[in-house]
Amino acid sequence: MSNQKQFQVAIVGATGAVGEQILKLLEERNFPVKSLKLLSSARSAGKKLTFKGQELTVEEAKPESFEGVEIALFSAGGDVSRELAPAAVERGAICIDNTNAFRMDPDTPLVVPEVNIDKINEHKGIIANPNCSTIQMVAALKPLHDRYGIARIIVSTYQAVSGAGAKAIEETLRQSREVLAGNEANPDVLPVGSLPVKHQIAFNAIPQIDKFQDNGYTLEEMKMIRETKKIMDDESIEVTATCVRIPVVYGHSESVYVEFKKDFDLEEAKQILSDAPGVVLQDDPANQVYPLATDAAGKLDVFVGRVRKDISHPRALNLWIVSDNLLKGAAWNAVQIAEYIAIKQEKA
Amino acid sequence: MSNQKQFQVAIVGATGAVGEQILKLLEERNFPVKSLKLLSSARSAGKKLTFKGQELTVEEAKPESFEGVEIALFSAGGDVSRELAPAAVERGAICIDNTNAFRMDPDTPLVVPEVNIDKINEHKGIIANPNCSTIQMVAALKPLHDRYGIARIIVSTYQAVSGAGAKAIEETLRQSREVLAGNEANPDVLPVGSLPVKHQIAFNAIPQIDKFQDNGYTLEEMKMIRETKKIMDDESIEVTATCVRIPVVYGHSESVYVEFKKDFDLEEAKQILSDAPGVVLQDDPANQVYPLATDAAGKLDVFVGRVRKDISHPRALNLWIVSDNLLKGAAWNAVQIAEYIAIKQEKA
């Protein structure tokens, strides 16, 4: 591999919760990096981060920052992506965008490598990384869809605070300490940083992730609904979602009801999940084995358990799907896409 | 009310998380108590508790303890109820049983006063208090069922640790402190005290409440399914449930998908919920108002919000239902039943 093509890479939002994980994964996976630019807002510029023993200084992201960049991984919010991803594309970079900015754009592939890696060939400069809660669900459900055809999905989520960024993690830990000490929680970040009302997350469950839409769903719920159909490439799948933030730091959990078009065999469905790429079946009720957020944290896979035939519908299955929202739900899915791009260009 | 009939009352399990709340409610509600016996296991006997300024000594519960008792509130586990409730009935007491022991017994009414208070007339000595997670759900859904006919319910729960008793509360707080200090959680109680495997609850979500059944569901899930049909008095309602423990101390939350037989109007459905006895509609997304466990804690009502028309099914509604699991979910529902018995005997 000594002659392997090396890439000029940029991470936009390098100091954020996801950016940090991307940096770590590029190093751990030994991604073929020729040069690495760490970019951020003006506020975080000047910070130092380490990559393979080398100290790098974070620079403010500007259109000119992308001169010479071949692969740019964006994770600094939708506004930054909307402003800078086109500038990066203009300069020849392929952007892997972890924000909501381009996900539903018909010209932008929305990719979960285990599900639809072939779509990366259709990009026009930007490849979108789906929402964290969507990624883990479709990774587990796609192989079942291929076999039995999914008619509908009803999902309720149990989402970690790290999905709302580093400030939400700090807030959750601070509030927990305050409440344990008998003090007020004084919420300041969650559920949505930019909205006026804040709710306690410590020892609580908040049924709001992102802003409310006119139909009474939150944007997070609508993301799950729309993105699932786009990634599965099947608008006929009916999806509904209720997204809830709970005081977990890393790892989203999901209670998923799925109704198939065809009859299915429970043992065969478990085998399909067990054989699915990137999916680990953790399902042994007799020994109290099922996925847990604390176990999934720090791991790249999607964990599935509580797999059982629904007793209220002959063609329905219930599952409990857990994955690290910062890894498979964000950084790892993005780096996986970058790896496929690297392999493709290597072969080209 | 000076000539109001006064009752000889016993609380079995008086030192437990629910027993404590029953004692408090009997005082707060000024229940017509002539005499009060506090009963418990031998281990807790001798403890002192206060009722209306009077110190009472907890005694070991034995069959003879029920001599002269007219209303006995049981909350000391299924085994104690199975052993002692019949002994209490023999001695003339009406038992209100908060355990799972008699709930599905065809001769035992399973009562949520807002739903089926008429059933208390059919008792043969024992009236069962439903499972906490069931009570709050049926209290909210019954008025909708009366109007539109419920075809199916798909529920995922976010249940507080207090439902597993005082030890689970202590464990959750202890583990939270340990994890915040960077130490191991060392789980010792949850998910099920009597089972060998323990899981961390602090900053986690455990998809197991009670033991697993042969069909892959837990007993808690099967309780919700069976009890809902019995309380609603309609075996045709299809129900499935996924029950999850989260690090909340007081207040169960539930994400409920409900499919009606008839078409419904969203605003009318909200009005029905708003008018329902014991139910408070908390639903104003524009102002980020929805039920929260921390707000419901210590209150007697069932709170409902996130009421929205399902976008995946024309006759389905989504709801977020929250209530204090130790109050409406246990102690308050039991004391409510006792109040109806008192009124009935007063009138007789």
XYZ file of C-alpha atoms in Angstrom:
696
model
C 0.000 0.000 0.000
C 3.048 2.307 -0.111
C 1.945 3.714 -3.454
C -1.623 4.206 -2.200
C -3.128 7.540 -3.170
C -2.971 10.035 -0.281
C -5.676 12.693 0.176
C -5.744 16.308 1.193
C -8.455 16.252 3.869
C -10.307 18.985 5.759
C -12.515 18.654 8.831
C -14.978 21.516 9.246
C -16.162 21.740 12.852
C -13.037 19.977 14.097
C -13.473 21.122 17.694
C -17.070 19.853 18.001
C -18.274 16.577 19.513
C -18.488 14.894 16.085
C -15.379 16.603 14.597
C -13.308 15.247 17.445
C -14.477 11.712 16.658
C -13.785 12.143 12.939
C -10.200 13.199 13.730
C -9.776 10.174 15.995
C -11.216 7.777 13.414
C -9.047 9.084 10.551
C -6.070 8.265 12.756
C -7.319 4.901 14.078
C -8.412 3.713 10.623
C -5.107 4.917 9.155
C -6.961 6.838 6.476
C -4.596 7.822 3.609
C -4.120 11.461 4.654
C -1.580 13.533 2.723
C -2.458 16.748 4.531
C -5.083 17.626 7.120
C -6.769 20.981 7.646
C -8.742 21.535 10.821
C -11.358 24.208 10.335
C -13.877 25.805 12.669
C -15.726 28.995 13.505
C -13.653 32.116 14.266
C -14.415 31.482 17.959
C -12.615 28.130 18.054
C -9.799 29.071 15.642
C -6.357 28.924 17.221
C -7.087 25.794 19.272
C -4.513 23.005 18.954
C -5.449 19.394 18.208
C -3.227 16.352 17.713
C -3.260 14.019 14.699
C -0.799 11.112 14.600
C 1.464 12.817 17.125
C 1.504 16.095 15.237
C 0.025 19.251 16.701
C -2.286 21.063 14.301
C -3.760 24.527 14.735
C -7.438 24.984 14.013
C -8.100 27.675 11.407
C -11.217 29.687 10.721
C -13.210 28.087 7.879
C -13.456 30.354 4.840
C -14.124 29.627 1.154
C -10.366 29.910 0.443
C -9.612 27.294 3.113
C -10.660 24.604 0.633
C -7.980 25.332 -2.009
C -6.376 21.979 -2.789
C -8.713 20.026 -0.465
C -9.921 16.739 -1.977
C -12.180 15.427 0.795
C -13.960 17.777 3.213
C -15.886 16.396 6.167
C -18.460 18.930 7.398
C -19.891 18.856 10.887
C -20.372 22.464 11.972
C -24.109 22.944 11.597
C -26.399 23.418 8.599
C -25.647 27.106 8.093
C -21.904 26.516 7.759
C -22.486 23.657 5.300
C -24.911 25.727 3.214
C -22.361 28.528 3.033
C -19.104 26.633 2.614
C -19.804 23.235 1.055
C -20.587 24.797 -2.373
C -17.338 26.813 -2.083
C -15.434 23.604 -1.346
C -17.093 21.794 -4.257
C -16.172 24.686 -6.571
C -12.540 24.158 -5.566
C -12.726 20.464 -6.429
C -13.410 18.894 -3.052
C -15.891 16.090 -2.393
C -17.876 17.107 0.691
C -19.245 14.609 3.149
C -21.804 16.636 5.022
C -22.988 15.570 8.445
C -25.667 18.295 8.703
C -29.277 18.542 7.593
C -28.439 21.106 4.860
C -28.493 18.897 1.760
C -29.958 15.598 2.920
C -33.282 15.948 1.140
C -31.806 17.678 -1.929
C -32.648 15.358 -4.865
C -29.150 15.891 -6.303
C -27.417 14.836 -3.081
C -27.040 11.164 -2.257
C -27.916 10.303 1.356
C -25.666 7.417 2.226
C -25.392 4.672 4.811
C -22.655 2.469 3.349
C -24.253 -0.810 4.501
C -27.510 0.216 2.818
C -26.813 2.191 -0.374
C -23.083 2.683 -0.965
C -23.726 2.558 -4.733
C -25.297 6.032 -4.406
C -21.910 7.668 -3.811
C -21.324 7.412 -7.564
C -24.205 9.833 -8.156
C -22.876 12.777 -6.200
C -22.381 16.286 -7.601
C -19.770 17.199 -5.033
C -21.761 16.639 -1.858
C -22.659 13.364 -0.163
C -24.946 13.723 2.828
C -24.566 11.769 6.049
C -28.047 10.989 7.463
C -29.357 11.923 10.869
C -27.914 9.795 13.694
C -31.217 8.235 14.721
C -31.993 7.324 11.103
C -28.624 5.708 10.340
C -28.773 3.057 13.038
C -32.381 2.191 12.230
C -31.938 1.755 8.477
C -28.677 -0.163 8.929
C -30.622 -2.757 10.912
C -33.834 -2.698 8.865
C -32.509 -2.676 5.278
C -31.629 -6.385 5.128
C -35.079 -7.209 6.543
C -36.676 -4.895 3.968
C -34.811 -6.695 1.187
C -36.192 -10.029 2.345
C -39.735 -9.259 3.555
C -40.593 -5.752 2.304
C -41.317 -3.205 5.008
C -44.848 -1.785 4.972
C -44.531 0.449 8.021
C -42.256 1.526 10.844
C -43.313 3.015 14.181
C -40.303 4.149 16.198
C -39.832 5.785 19.596
C -36.318 6.943 20.392
C -34.268 7.250 23.577
C -31.582 9.689 22.431
C -28.322 10.630 24.085
C -27.501 14.248 24.895
C -24.230 14.129 22.928
C -26.409 14.382 19.824
C -26.994 18.004 20.847
C -23.267 18.706 21.121
C -20.586 19.225 23.730
C -22.573 21.897 25.604
C -25.482 19.526 26.106
C -23.119 16.918 27.579
C -21.658 19.463 29.988
C -25.144 20.621 30.922
C -26.373 17.090 31.613
C -23.434 16.313 33.898
C -23.701 19.680 35.667
C -27.460 19.326 36.179
C -27.063 15.763 37.463
C -24.563 16.959 40.061
C -26.864 19.828 41.094
C -29.953 17.632 41.424
C -28.004 14.989 43.392
C -26.882 17.785 45.725
C -30.508 18.859 46.194
C -30.173 22.029 44.114
C -32.142 23.359 41.152
C -31.172 22.078 37.694
C -31.234 25.555 36.054
C -31.506 24.295 32.465
C -29.690 26.416 29.894
C -29.137 24.360 26.709
C -31.706 21.609 26.066
C -33.996 20.811 24.425
C -33.013 23.266 21.638
C -30.234 25.799 22.104
C -31.799 28.435 19.870
C -35.298 28.278 21.405
C -36.314 30.293 24.475
C -37.731 27.554 26.719
C -35.265 25.218 28.437
C -36.141 22.022 30.297
C -34.287 19.943 32.862
C -32.659 16.881 31.284
C -31.141 15.343 34.443
C -33.449 12.550 35.687
C -36.023 13.481 33.057
C -37.228 12.606 29.532
C -37.834 15.458 27.071
C -40.129 14.672 24.122
C -38.621 17.358 21.920
C -35.542 17.137 19.711
C -35.188 20.082 17.335
C -37.991 22.520 16.466
C -41.682 21.764 16.047
C -43.147 21.671 12.543
C -46.677 22.703 11.587
C -47.894 19.101 11.645
C -47.020 18.692 15.349
C -43.950 16.563 14.673
C -40.470 17.822 15.521
C -37.846 18.299 12.826
C -35.914 15.308 14.260
C -39.003 13.133 13.816
C -39.543 14.393 10.267
C -35.866 13.723 9.505
C -36.300 10.098 10.541
C -39.450 9.780 8.439
C -38.137 11.445 5.253
C -34.582 10.134 5.388
C -35.680 6.534 5.965
C -37.725 6.609 2.750
C -34.906 8.250 0.775
C -32.165 5.891 2.014
C -34.348 2.807 1.554
C -35.273 4.278 -1.849
C -38.923 3.401 -1.258
C -41.520 6.129 -0.731
C -44.181 3.492 -0.038
C -42.785 2.689 3.411
C -45.006 4.337 6.027
C -42.995 5.763 8.906
C -43.897 7.552 12.115
C -41.511 8.604 14.862
C -41.491 10.056 18.362
C -38.063 11.370 19.334
C -37.171 11.769 22.984
C -34.041 13.009 24.726
C -33.045 11.093 27.866
C -30.135 11.547 30.287
C -27.731 9.215 28.499
C -24.407 10.668 27.326
C -23.446 8.393 24.423
C -25.634 5.961 22.489
C -29.111 6.307 21.010
C -31.621 3.530 21.741
C -34.725 2.901 19.645
C -37.900 0.914 20.202
C -38.883 -0.100 16.691
C -42.101 -1.727 15.498
C -41.835 -2.915 11.898
C -44.617 -4.395 9.802
C -43.689 -6.453 6.767
C -45.520 -7.012 3.509
C -44.657 -10.712 3.534
C -44.928 -13.307 6.265
C -41.662 -13.837 8.068
C -39.979 -16.427 10.232
C -38.583 -15.108 13.510
C -35.467 -17.289 13.499
C -34.738 -16.401 9.881
C -35.150 -12.689 10.677
C -32.646 -13.056 13.532
C -30.245 -14.826 11.195
C -30.573 -11.998 8.668
C -29.761 -9.452 11.383
C -26.878 -11.582 12.586
C -25.436 -11.747 9.052
C -26.017 -8.050 8.284
C -22.877 -5.950 7.764
C -22.192 -3.500 10.571
C -24.951 -5.042 12.690
C -24.424 -7.135 15.828
C -27.293 -9.261 17.133
C -27.314 -9.090 20.948
C -30.381 -11.075 21.788
C -30.479 -13.616 24.578
C -33.363 -12.800 26.937
C -32.763 -15.902 29.074
C -29.403 -14.427 30.029
C -30.676 -10.826 30.055
C -28.593 -9.966 27.009
C -29.822 -7.039 24.899
C -28.184 -3.882 23.601
C -27.455 -1.100 26.090
C -26.285 2.435 25.347
C -23.438 2.149 27.847
C -22.155 -0.989 26.059
C -22.517 0.483 22.564
C -20.661 3.687 23.465
C -17.278 3.829 21.746
C -18.126 1.007 19.308
C -18.687 1.299 15.563
C -21.492 -1.243 15.148
C -25.267 -1.122 15.372
C -26.567 -3.457 18.085
C -29.965 -5.151 17.829
C -31.901 -7.129 20.416
C -35.329 -7.719 21.980
C -36.189 -9.232 18.593
C -39.670 -10.688 18.956
C -42.718 -11.500 16.926
C -45.376 -8.909 17.641
C -48.368 -10.482 19.390
C -50.762 -7.860 18.021
C -50.015 -8.273 14.307
C -49.068 -11.436 12.378
C -46.476 -9.733 10.148
C -44.890 -7.396 12.681
C -41.580 -7.549 14.497
C -40.317 -5.560 17.488
C -36.669 -4.594 17.886
C -34.423 -2.595 20.210
C -31.689 -0.882 18.185
C -28.720 0.834 19.859
C -25.626 2.528 18.479
C -23.125 5.223 19.408
C -24.717 8.334 17.917
C -21.374 10.120 17.506
C -19.787 7.121 15.732
C -22.057 5.093 13.415
C -24.601 7.892 13.878
C -22.186 10.549 12.643
C -18.360 10.403 12.515
C -17.944 6.745 11.598
C -20.599 6.809 8.874
C -18.833 9.879 7.389
C -15.368 8.309 7.586
C -16.764 5.080 6.088
C -18.016 7.116 3.113
C -14.572 8.760 2.855
C -12.979 5.294 2.850
C -15.200 4.202 -0.044
C -14.290 7.369 -1.950
C -10.606 6.654 -1.338
C -10.948 3.051 -2.557
C -12.883 4.190 -5.631
C -10.267 6.797 -6.556
C -7.498 4.297 -5.881
C -9.118 1.913 -8.373
C -9.856 4.659 -10.915
C -69.629 14.952 57.808
C -69.304 14.458 61.583
C -71.449 11.333 61.434
C -69.499 9.980 58.448
C -68.640 6.316 58.758
C -65.034 5.809 59.896
C -63.019 2.785 58.719
C -60.529 0.425 60.280
C -57.743 0.531 57.710
C -54.551 -1.495 57.228
C -51.602 -0.762 54.940
C -49.575 -3.849 54.060
C -46.088 -2.854 52.926
C -46.306 0.430 54.813
C -42.549 1.031 54.742
C -42.192 0.620 50.951
C -42.087 3.339 48.295
C -45.811 2.935 47.521
C -46.913 2.271 51.130
C -45.351 5.542 52.198
C -47.377 7.412 49.549
C -50.597 5.633 50.596
C -50.042 6.738 54.202
C -49.435 10.318 53.059
C -52.520 10.352 50.813
C -54.849 8.936 53.491
C -53.766 11.888 55.633
C -53.857 14.547 52.890
C -57.232 13.398 51.578
C -58.566 13.225 55.127
C -59.773 9.671 54.526
C -62.292 8.605 57.230
C -59.872 6.468 59.280
C -61.112 5.065 62.582
C -57.952 3.068 63.204
C -54.839 2.459 61.148
C -52.630 -0.631 61.174
C -49.237 -0.406 59.499
C -48.056 -3.855 58.446
C -44.848 -5.091 56.831
C -42.433 -7.970 56.615
C -40.759 -9.128 59.834
C -37.635 -7.278 58.673
C -39.293 -3.854 58.711
C -41.508 -4.472 61.766
C -40.757 -2.123 64.660
C -40.190 0.919 62.451
C -42.129 4.049 63.460
C -44.202 6.085 61.012
C -46.339 9.169 61.606
C -50.010 9.562 60.669
C -51.783 12.842 61.507
C -49.172 13.668 64.116
C -49.457 10.271 65.797
C -46.523 7.884 65.867
C -47.468 4.363 64.808
C -45.325 1.236 65.086
C -45.130 -1.038 62.064
C -46.143 -4.629 62.880
C -45.346 -7.856 61.089
C -48.197 -8.785 58.717
C -49.881 -12.068 59.770
C -53.330 -13.493 59.037
C -54.483 -12.425 62.512
C -53.390 -8.835 61.814
C -56.571 -8.384 59.807
C -59.054 -9.006 62.658
C -61.466 -6.059 62.567
C -59.871 -4.488 59.477
C -62.440 -3.184 56.976
C -60.175 -1.863 54.192
C -56.707 -3.316 53.577
C -54.358 -1.687 51.052
C -51.728 -4.206 49.892
C -48.434 -3.138 48.380
C -45.828 -5.620 49.567
C -45.303 -7.801 46.506
C -47.353 -10.540 44.878
C -46.344 -13.291 47.276
C -47.522 -11.386 50.329
C -50.844 -10.577 48.638
C -51.367 -14.189 47.574
C -50.749 -15.343 51.131
C -52.489 -12.655 53.163
C -55.234 -11.069 51.036
C -57.447 -14.195 51.277
C -56.864 -14.223 55.057
C -57.936 -10.578 55.215
C -61.027 -11.254 53.090
C -61.968 -14.163 55.380
C -61.921 -11.718 58.286
C -64.263 -9.342 56.452
C -61.833 -6.861 54.920
C -62.070 -5.458 51.399
C -58.557 -5.679 49.941
C -57.245 -3.166 47.428
C -54.262 -4.982 46.009
C -51.503 -3.067 44.264
C -49.623 -6.215 43.151
C -49.897 -8.478 40.136
C -51.321 -11.375 42.212
C -55.021 -11.139 41.321
C -55.185 -8.680 38.425
C -56.026 -11.209 35.743
C -58.239 -13.343 38.020
C -61.709 -13.290 36.371
C -63.349 -12.852 39.809
C -61.249 -9.800 40.661
C -62.176 -6.398 39.261
C -59.221 -4.424 37.878
C -60.095 -0.826 38.500
C -59.038 2.618 37.328
C -61.765 4.826 38.794
C -61.903 7.213 35.808
C -62.400 4.225 33.500
C -64.459 1.525 35.206
C -65.408 2.469 38.766
C -68.693 0.531 38.339
C -66.615 -2.689 38.545
C -65.952 -2.206 42.268
C -69.472 -3.497 42.869
C -68.460 -6.884 41.458
C -65.675 -7.694 43.902
C -65.470 -10.829 46.005
C -63.250 -9.225 48.604
C -60.349 -8.173 46.425
C -60.128 -5.242 44.039
C -56.916 -5.114 42.001
C -55.007 -1.931 41.266
C -53.505 -2.179 37.754
C -49.859 -1.880 36.833
C -48.530 1.700 36.957
C -47.730 1.951 33.259
C -51.202 0.638 32.365
C -53.153 2.995 34.641
C -51.909 6.234 33.129
C -52.349 4.957 29.582
C -55.949 3.745 29.972
C -56.953 6.851 31.945
C -55.980 8.940 28.915
C -57.211 6.559 26.213
C -60.604 5.451 27.583
C -62.494 8.638 26.656
C -61.004 8.420 23.140
C -61.998 4.746 22.951
C -65.581 5.660 23.919
C -65.754 8.177 21.087
C -63.723 6.590 18.262
C -63.181 2.932 19.184
C -59.549 1.902 19.576
C -58.358 -0.737 17.106
C -54.740 -0.906 18.269
C -52.176 0.551 20.617
C -48.399 0.498 20.186
C -46.649 1.852 23.259
C -43.016 2.378 24.246
C -42.406 3.372 27.852
C -39.811 5.497 29.624
C -40.230 4.242 33.188
C -38.915 5.703 36.422
C -36.773 3.637 38.774
C -39.117 4.241 41.720
C -41.380 1.650 40.102
C -38.799 -0.918 41.201
C -38.899 0.282 44.806
C -36.820 2.250 47.259
C -33.665 0.196 46.641
C -33.744 1.000 42.931
C -34.000 4.713 43.732
C -30.994 4.506 46.068
C -29.058 2.532 43.468
C -29.786 5.059 40.713
C -28.613 7.984 42.830
C -25.541 6.094 44.043
C -24.583 4.980 40.536
C -25.088 8.490 39.169
C -22.688 9.860 41.796
C -20.137 7.131 41.014
C -20.258 7.639 37.256
C -20.007 11.436 37.640
C -16.922 10.859 39.791
C -15.413 8.666 37.079
C -15.936 5.406 38.963
C -17.632 2.138 37.994
C -21.417 1.945 38.457
C -21.349 -1.519 40.106
C -25.013 -2.351 39.485
C -26.679 -4.391 42.210
C -30.498 -4.043 41.937
C -31.811 -3.331 38.422
C -33.214 -4.485 36.105
C -34.777 -7.247 38.269
C -33.738 -7.773 41.883
C -34.322 -11.528 41.841
C -32.422 -12.197 38.576
C -28.659 -12.783 38.424
C -27.612 -10.227 35.797
C -27.522 -6.556 36.792
C -27.131 -3.611 34.446
C -26.087 -0.013 34.982
C -29.087 2.334 35.088
C -27.219 5.637 35.541
C -26.944 7.384 32.142
C -28.424 4.328 30.446
C -31.704 2.842 29.159
C -32.539 -0.769 30.097
C -35.096 -2.506 27.853
C -36.134 -4.962 30.559
C -38.720 -4.476 33.305
C -39.591 -7.709 35.109
C -38.838 -11.208 33.813
C -38.890 -12.426 30.220
C -41.787 -14.603 29.073
C -41.562 -17.388 26.483
C -42.861 -15.089 23.725
C -39.925 -12.697 24.115
C -41.967 -10.031 25.879
C -41.269 -9.092 29.487
C -43.902 -9.573 32.178
C -44.266 -5.768 32.417
C -45.069 -5.636 28.709
C -47.567 -8.482 29.011
C -49.172 -6.737 31.987
C -49.757 -3.624 29.870
C -51.203 -5.723 27.062
C -53.528 -7.921 29.167
C -54.586 -5.306 31.694
C -55.456 -2.732 29.025
C -57.907 -5.169 27.422
C -59.409 -6.134 30.786
C -59.836 -2.547 32.043
C -61.202 -1.323 28.713
C -63.411 -4.441 28.755
C -62.624 -5.066 25.093
C -60.534 -8.064 24.034
C -60.607 -6.858 20.420
C -58.149 -4.025 21.092
C -54.743 -5.044 19.746
C -51.918 -3.929 22.035
C -48.160 -4.233 21.889
C -45.679 -2.726 24.339
C -41.962 -2.222 24.829
C -41.108 -1.309 28.423
C -37.872 0.472 29.188
C -36.333 1.699 32.428
C -34.564 5.052 32.250
C -32.713 7.084 34.898
C -35.718 9.097 36.048
C -36.705 8.872 39.722
C -40.430 9.706 39.678
C -42.827 9.726 36.719
C -43.381 7.281 33.876
C -43.514 8.673 30.336
C -45.093 6.842 27.419
C -44.917 7.267 23.667
C -48.304 5.979 22.513
C -49.496 5.289 18.978
C -53.230 4.646 18.868
C -55.249 3.616 15.837
C -58.996 4.203 15.872
C -61.812 2.329 14.185
C -63.536 5.580 13.223
C -62.184 8.739 11.639
C -61.402 11.395 14.190
C -60.906 15.115 14.341
C -57.672 16.238 16.026
C -59.154 19.273 17.756
C -62.093 17.210 19.017
C -59.696 14.534 20.319
C -57.776 17.229 22.208
C -61.028 18.564 23.643
C -61.981 15.058 24.799
C -58.615 14.707 26.545
C -58.956 18.161 28.042
C -62.402 17.264 29.439
C -61.398 13.794 30.679
C -61.492 13.293 34.459
C -58.044 12.984 36.045
C -56.384 13.998 32.765
C -54.606 17.286 32.099
C -53.882 18.281 28.504
C -50.430 19.929 28.347
C -50.011 20.511 24.663
C -48.633 23.722 23.244
C -45.700 22.932 20.927
C -45.248 26.588 19.913
C -44.352 27.342 23.515
C -42.537 24.021 24.059
C -45.223 22.849 26.479
C -45.611 19.079 26.868
C -45.664 16.738 29.851
C -42.379 16.075 31.646
C -41.705 13.499 34.356
C -40.108 16.115 36.606
C -43.265 18.269 36.384
C -45.668 15.353 36.935
C -43.793 14.095 40.006
C -45.822 14.648 43.157
C -49.061 15.335 41.249
C -52.169 13.135 41.092
C -53.164 13.694 37.460
C -52.255 12.063 34.156
C -50.648 14.572 31.781
C -51.015 14.270 28.000
C -49.249 16.169 25.229
C -47.548 15.863 21.829
C -51.062 15.076 20.554
C -50.742 14.870 16.794
C -52.379 13.216 13.823
C -50.160 10.410 12.620
C -48.783 11.129 9.169
C -48.442 7.445 8.336
C -52.034 6.363 9.017
C -55.277 8.317 8.502
C -56.961 7.080 11.685
C -53.970 7.149 14.049
C -53.011 9.556 16.803
C -49.719 9.945 18.678
C -49.568 10.955 22.333
C -47.030 11.472 25.110
C -48.542 10.404 28.435
C -46.835 11.136 31.760
C -47.858 10.523 35.369
C -46.299 9.966 38.771
C -45.981 6.183 38.876
C -46.153 6.056 42.677
C -49.298 8.244 42.813
C -51.838 7.740 39.992
C -49.787 4.702 38.999
C -50.115 3.104 42.444
C -50.949 4.810 45.759
C -53.428 7.395 44.496
C -55.344 4.930 42.326
C -55.624 2.633 45.381
C -56.730 5.433 47.704
C -59.213 6.617 45.065
C -60.747 3.132 45.074
C -60.841 3.234 48.881
C -62.638 6.584 48.706
C -65.280 5.133 46.382
C -65.745 2.180 48.763
C -66.147 4.617 51.649
C -68.724 6.685 49.752
C -70.600 3.538 48.752
C -70.746 2.213 52.316
C -71.709 5.667 53.552
C -74.686 5.642 51.175
C -75.616 2.017 51.933
